[in-house]
Each structure stands twice: as C-alpha cells, then as structure tokens.
Short mmCIF file of C-alpha atoms and ligand atoms in Angstrom, two decimals:
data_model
loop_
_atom_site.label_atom_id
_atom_site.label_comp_id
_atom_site.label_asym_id
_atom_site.label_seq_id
_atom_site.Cartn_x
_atom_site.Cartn_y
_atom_site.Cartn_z
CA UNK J 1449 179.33 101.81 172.44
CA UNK J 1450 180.03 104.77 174.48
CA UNK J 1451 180.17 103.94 178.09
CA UNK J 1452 177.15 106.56 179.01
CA UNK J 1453 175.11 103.99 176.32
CA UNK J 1454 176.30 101.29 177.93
CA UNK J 1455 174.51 102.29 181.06
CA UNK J 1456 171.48 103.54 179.54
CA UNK J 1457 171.00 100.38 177.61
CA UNK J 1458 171.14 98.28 181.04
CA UNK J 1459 167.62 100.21 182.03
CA UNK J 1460 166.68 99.76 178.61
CA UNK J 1461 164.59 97.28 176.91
CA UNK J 1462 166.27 95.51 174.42
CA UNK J 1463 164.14 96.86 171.43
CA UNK J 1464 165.40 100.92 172.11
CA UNK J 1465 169.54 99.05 171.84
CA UNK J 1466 169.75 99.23 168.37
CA UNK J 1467 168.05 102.77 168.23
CA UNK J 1468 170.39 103.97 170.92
CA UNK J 1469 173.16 103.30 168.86
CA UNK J 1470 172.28 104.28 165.57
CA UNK J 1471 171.24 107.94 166.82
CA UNK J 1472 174.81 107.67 168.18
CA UNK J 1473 176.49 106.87 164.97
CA UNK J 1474 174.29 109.71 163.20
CA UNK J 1475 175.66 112.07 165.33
CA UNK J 1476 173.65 112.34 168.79
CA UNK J 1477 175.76 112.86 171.46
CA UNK J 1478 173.59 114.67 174.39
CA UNK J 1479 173.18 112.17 177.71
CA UNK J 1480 169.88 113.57 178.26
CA UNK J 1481 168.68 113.54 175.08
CA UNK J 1482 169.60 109.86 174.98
CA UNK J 1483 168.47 108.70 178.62
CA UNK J 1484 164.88 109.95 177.31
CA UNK J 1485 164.77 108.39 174.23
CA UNK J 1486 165.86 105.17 176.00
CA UNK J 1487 163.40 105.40 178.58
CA UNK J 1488 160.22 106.26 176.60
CA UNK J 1489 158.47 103.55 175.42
CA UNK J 1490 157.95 104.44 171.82
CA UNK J 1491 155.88 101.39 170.85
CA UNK J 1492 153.32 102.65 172.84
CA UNK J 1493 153.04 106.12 171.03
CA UNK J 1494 152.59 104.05 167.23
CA UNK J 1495 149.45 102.42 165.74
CA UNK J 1496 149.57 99.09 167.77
CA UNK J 1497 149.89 96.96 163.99
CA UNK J 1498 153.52 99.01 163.81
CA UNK J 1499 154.50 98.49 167.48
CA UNK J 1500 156.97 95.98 166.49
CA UNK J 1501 159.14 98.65 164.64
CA UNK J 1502 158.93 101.57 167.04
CA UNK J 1503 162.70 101.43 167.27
CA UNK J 1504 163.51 101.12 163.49
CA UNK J 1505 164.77 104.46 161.57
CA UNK J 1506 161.55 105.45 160.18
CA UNK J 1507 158.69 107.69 161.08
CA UNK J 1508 155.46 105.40 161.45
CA UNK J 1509 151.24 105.77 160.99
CA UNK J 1510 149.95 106.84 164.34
CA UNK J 1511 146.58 107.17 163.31
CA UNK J 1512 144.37 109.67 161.34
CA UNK J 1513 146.64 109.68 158.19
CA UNK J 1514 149.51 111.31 160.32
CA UNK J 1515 153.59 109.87 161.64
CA UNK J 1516 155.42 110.17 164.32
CA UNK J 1517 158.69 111.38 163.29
CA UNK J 1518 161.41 109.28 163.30
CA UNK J 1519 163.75 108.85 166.00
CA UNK J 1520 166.86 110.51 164.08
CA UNK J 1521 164.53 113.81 164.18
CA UNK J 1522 163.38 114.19 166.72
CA UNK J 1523 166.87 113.58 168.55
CA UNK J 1524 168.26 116.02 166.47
CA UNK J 1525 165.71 118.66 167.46
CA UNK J 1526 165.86 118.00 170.81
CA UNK J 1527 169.32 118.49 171.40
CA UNK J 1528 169.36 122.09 169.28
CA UNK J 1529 166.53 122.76 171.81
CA UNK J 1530 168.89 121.67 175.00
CA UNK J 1531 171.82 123.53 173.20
CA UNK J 1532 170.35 127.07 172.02
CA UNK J 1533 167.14 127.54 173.76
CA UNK J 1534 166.37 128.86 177.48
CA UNK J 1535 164.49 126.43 179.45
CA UNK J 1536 161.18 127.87 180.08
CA UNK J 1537 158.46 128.10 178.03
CA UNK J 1538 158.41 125.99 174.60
CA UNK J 1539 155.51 125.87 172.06
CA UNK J 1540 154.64 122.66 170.05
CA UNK J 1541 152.74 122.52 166.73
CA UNK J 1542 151.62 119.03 165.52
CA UNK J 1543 151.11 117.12 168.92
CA UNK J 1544 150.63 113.95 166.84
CA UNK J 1545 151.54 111.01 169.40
CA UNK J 1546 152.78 112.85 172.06
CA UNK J 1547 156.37 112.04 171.72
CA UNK J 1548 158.14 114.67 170.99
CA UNK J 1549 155.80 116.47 173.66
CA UNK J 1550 157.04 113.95 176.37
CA UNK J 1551 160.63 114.49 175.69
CA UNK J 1552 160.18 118.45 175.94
CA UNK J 1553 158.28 118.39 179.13
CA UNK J 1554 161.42 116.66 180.17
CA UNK J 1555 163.91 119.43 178.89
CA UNK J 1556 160.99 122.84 179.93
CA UNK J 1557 159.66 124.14 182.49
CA UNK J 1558 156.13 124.45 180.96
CA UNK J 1559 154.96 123.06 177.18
CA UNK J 1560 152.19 124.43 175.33
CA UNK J 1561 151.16 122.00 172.48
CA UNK J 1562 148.33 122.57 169.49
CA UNK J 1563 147.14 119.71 167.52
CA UNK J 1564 144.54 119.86 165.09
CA UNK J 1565 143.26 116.77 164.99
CA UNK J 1566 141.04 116.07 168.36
CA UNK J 1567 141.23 112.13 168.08
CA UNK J 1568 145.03 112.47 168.16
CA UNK J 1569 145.40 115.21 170.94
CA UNK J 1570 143.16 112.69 173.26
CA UNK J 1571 145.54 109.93 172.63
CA UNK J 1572 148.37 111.94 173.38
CA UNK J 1573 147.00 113.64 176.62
CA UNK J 1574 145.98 110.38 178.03
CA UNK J 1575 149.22 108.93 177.22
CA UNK J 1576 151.01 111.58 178.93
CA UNK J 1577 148.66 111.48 181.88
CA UNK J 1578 149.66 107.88 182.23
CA UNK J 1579 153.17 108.54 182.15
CA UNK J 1580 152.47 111.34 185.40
CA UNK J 1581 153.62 114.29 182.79
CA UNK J 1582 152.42 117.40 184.37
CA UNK J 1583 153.86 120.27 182.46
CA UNK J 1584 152.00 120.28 179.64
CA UNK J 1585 148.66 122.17 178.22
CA UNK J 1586 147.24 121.23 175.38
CA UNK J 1587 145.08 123.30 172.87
CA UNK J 1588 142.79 121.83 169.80
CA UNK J 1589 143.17 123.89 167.36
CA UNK J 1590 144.94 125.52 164.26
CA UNK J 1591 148.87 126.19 165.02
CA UNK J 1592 148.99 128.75 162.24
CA UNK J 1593 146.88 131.04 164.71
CA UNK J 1594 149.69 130.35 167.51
CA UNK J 1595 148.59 130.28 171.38
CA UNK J 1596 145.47 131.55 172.21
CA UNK J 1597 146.27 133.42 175.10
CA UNK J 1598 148.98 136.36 174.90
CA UNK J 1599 152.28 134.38 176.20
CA UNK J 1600 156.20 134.87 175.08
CA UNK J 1601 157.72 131.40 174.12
CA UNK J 1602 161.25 130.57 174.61
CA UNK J 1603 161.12 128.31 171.82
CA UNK J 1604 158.81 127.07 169.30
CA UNK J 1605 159.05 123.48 167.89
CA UNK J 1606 156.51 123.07 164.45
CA UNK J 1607 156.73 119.28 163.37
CA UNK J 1608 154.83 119.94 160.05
CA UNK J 1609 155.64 121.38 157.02
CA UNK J 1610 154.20 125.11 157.02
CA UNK J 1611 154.15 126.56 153.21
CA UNK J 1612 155.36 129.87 154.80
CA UNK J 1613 156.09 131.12 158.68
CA UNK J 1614 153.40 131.93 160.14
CA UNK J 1615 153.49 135.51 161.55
CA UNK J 1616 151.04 134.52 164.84
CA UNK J 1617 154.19 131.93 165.58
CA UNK J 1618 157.27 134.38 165.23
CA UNK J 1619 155.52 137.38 166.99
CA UNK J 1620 154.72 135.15 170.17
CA UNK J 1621 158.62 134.11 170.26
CA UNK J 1622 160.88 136.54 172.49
CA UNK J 1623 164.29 138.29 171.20
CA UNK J 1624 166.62 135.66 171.26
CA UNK J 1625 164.18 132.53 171.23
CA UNK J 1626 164.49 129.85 168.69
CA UNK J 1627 162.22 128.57 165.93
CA UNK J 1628 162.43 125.21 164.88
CA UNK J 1629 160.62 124.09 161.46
CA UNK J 1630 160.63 122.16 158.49
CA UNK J 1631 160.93 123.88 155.20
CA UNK J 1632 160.75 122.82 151.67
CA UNK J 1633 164.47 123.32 150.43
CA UNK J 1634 166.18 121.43 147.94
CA UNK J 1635 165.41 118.05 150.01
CA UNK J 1636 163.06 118.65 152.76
CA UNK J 1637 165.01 119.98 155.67
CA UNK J 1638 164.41 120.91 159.51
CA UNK J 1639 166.10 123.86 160.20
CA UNK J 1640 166.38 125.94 163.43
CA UNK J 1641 166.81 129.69 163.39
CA UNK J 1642 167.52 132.47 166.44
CA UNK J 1643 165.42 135.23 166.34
CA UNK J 1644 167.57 138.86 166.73
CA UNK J 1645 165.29 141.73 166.19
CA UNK J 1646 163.69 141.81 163.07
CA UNK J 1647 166.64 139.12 161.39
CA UNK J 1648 166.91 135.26 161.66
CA UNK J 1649 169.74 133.91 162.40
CA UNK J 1650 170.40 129.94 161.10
CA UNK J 1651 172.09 128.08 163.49
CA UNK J 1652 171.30 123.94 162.26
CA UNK J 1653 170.14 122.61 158.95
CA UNK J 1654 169.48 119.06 158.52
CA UNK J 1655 167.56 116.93 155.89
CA UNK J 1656 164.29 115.66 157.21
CA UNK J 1657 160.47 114.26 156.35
CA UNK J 1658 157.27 115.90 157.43
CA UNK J 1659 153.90 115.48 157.50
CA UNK J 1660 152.23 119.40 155.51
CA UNK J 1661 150.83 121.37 158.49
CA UNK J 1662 146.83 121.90 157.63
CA UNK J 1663 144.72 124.61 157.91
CA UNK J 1664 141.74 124.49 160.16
CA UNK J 1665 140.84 121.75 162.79
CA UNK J 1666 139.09 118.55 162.44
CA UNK J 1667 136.78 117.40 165.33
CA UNK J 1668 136.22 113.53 164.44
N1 SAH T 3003 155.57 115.50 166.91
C1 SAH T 3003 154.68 114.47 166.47
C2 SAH T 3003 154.71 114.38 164.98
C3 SAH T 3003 153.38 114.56 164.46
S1 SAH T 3003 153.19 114.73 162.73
C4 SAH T 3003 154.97 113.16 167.13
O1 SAH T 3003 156.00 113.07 167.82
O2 SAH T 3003 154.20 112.23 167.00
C5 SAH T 3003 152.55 116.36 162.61
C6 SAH T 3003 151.29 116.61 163.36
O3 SAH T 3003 150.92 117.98 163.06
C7 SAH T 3003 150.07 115.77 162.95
O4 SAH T 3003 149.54 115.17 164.08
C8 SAH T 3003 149.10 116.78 162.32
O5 SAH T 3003 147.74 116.47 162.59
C9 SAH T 3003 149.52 118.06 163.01
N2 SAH T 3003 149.16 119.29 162.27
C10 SAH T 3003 149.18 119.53 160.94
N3 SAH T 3003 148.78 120.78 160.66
C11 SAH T 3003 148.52 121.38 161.87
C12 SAH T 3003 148.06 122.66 162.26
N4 SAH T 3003 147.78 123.61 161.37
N5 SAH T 3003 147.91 122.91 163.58
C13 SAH T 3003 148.17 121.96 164.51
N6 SAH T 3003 148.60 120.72 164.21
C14 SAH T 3003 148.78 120.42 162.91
#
C-alpha cells in the first residue's frame, strides 16, 4: 500500500480498505480520485439488502431495475475526467444513485445531471442534499434530448449504453470538450473521446458493463 492509501485508509472505514486497494492494483493512481472514493459512503447509495457489499468489485441493484456502476468504473472515468477535461461545466446522463454525481461535483465547478427515472433522481437529490452538495442541478427527463436550456459543457459523462451518439449531446459539448460513453464493441467498453472540430479524437478505451440508456421518462 502506497503511502497516500495509507493515509486515506486511516479516515476510512474499514469496509472502503479493500476497495481502496484493489482500484490501486487495477490501475488508479489519482489522490483525489481516491480520497473521494474513500470518503463517500457507498453503502448508502445501494438498495439497503446489498449494503453489505458496497465495497465489493461489482455494480449493484439500486432500485427500479437499474446499478450503480462499479467502483473500477467509475474510478476510471473520473480520473480521464480530472486528466483531459477543463473544470467547469460537466453534463451527466443516468443519475442513477447519485454517485458518480457526488464525485463530479467534487472535481466541477457546476454539474448538470438528467435521469429518467423520477423515483431514482429523488433519491439521489436528497442524498446529495444530505451530504451539503451544492453544485448540482438536476433535470427529469430524457438524456438523448441533452440539457434543456442552451449551455456549452466542458464534458459530458453518459453512464448508459446509447445505441448511437446522440447529436443533442455532441452539439452542446465545446471544441475541445470530452465525451465519455459506453459503446457496444467487441466486449462492452467505456471509451472517452476529444472533440476537434467536426473529428473525435480517442484518448481511453476500457472494457466495462452498462445499464441500455432508454428512451422517454418514467414518472412512477
Ligand atoms: N451513474 C449511476 C449509474 C446509473 S445506471 C450511478 O452512479 O449510480 C444508468 C442510469 O441511467 C439509470 O439510472 C437509468 O435510469 C438512467 N438512464 C437510462 N436511459 C436514460 C435516458 N435516456 N436519460 C436519462 N437517464 C437514463
């Protein structure tokens, strides 16, 4: 164990240890990415009856037929986020838990996040309230529409598997910004691209599970 981990795991409880350093034998390196992830309380983001493996290597129900990621992805995304992207404005599709959205309000200035499930996108907002996160709006809705006001996103984070890009996403993303998604390659895979003009550039490629991204919203 690295001595940074060492340190972290001292404000840690003991459930996130094993986490910690399995994220840092897969390859996670980034202090901050691993100071959040040892300082969230995952449990609390899971379907209380999987609470007990919050920690373990495997995305888990959080309600409404949906997972939250597991932790390997989510560190992996964050830290292309902290290494390509500018810090400002970031757009999440798939709020799910609230996770993810926690750990970017960390790493941006503002977060916009879209879930389309409302039952889900309450959980998460009062979760985040309760944690004192104030960077965040949320939106019910249908991310394949994109924002529903006119703003430019540094970077946009989609944590479901679209069947192709949608255009409302890449057009609100400035020159330079980066897209991170999921696509269906050989083995599904998150990648993350830089946008240059009308070309994407790939920077990361990794193999990785998703939940498909739906059309429409459901109120209930
Ligand atoms: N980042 C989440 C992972 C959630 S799984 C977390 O950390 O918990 C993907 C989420 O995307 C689900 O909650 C699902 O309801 C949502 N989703 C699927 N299709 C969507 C769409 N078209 N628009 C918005 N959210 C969508």
């Amino acid at each position: 164990m690295t001595s940074v981990l060492n340190e972290l795991v001292r404000k840690t409880e003991p459930r996130a240890t094993s986490m910690l350093a399995y994220l840092q034998e897969s390859g996670i390196h980034q202090p901050d990415i691993l100071k959040l992830m040892a300082s969230l309380p995952r449990h609390e983001f899971v379907e209380p009856a999987f609470s007990h493996l919050a920690y373990s290597p495997t995305p888990l129900p959080i309600g409404k037929n949906q997972t939250i990621s597991q932790p390997l992805t989510v560190a992996r995304m964050s830290e292309w986020l902290l290494q390509y992207a500018r810090r400002g404005r970031v757009l999440e599709i798939g709020t799910g838990s609230g996770y993810q959205t926690c750990i970017l309000a960390n790493l941006f200035n503002k977060v916009h996040t879209i879930e389309r499930q409302k039952a889900l996108l309450d959980l998460a907002m009062k979760r985040l309230a309760n944690f004192g996160v104030s960077n965040v709006e949320f939106h019910h809705g249908d991310g394949h529409l994109g924002w529903p006001t006119n703003i430019s996103m540094d970077a946009i984070i989609v944590t479901a598997l679209a069947s192709k890009v949608p255009h409302a996403l890449t057009n609100s993303l400035k020159e330079g910004g980066i897209l991170i998604m999921p696509i269906e390659d050989e083995t599904p895979s998150i990648g993350c691209w830089q946008k240059t003009g009308e070309k994407w550039r790939r920077l990361e490629f990794a193999p990785a599970q998703f939940v498909p991204m739906l059309e429409g919203k459901e109120d209930a």
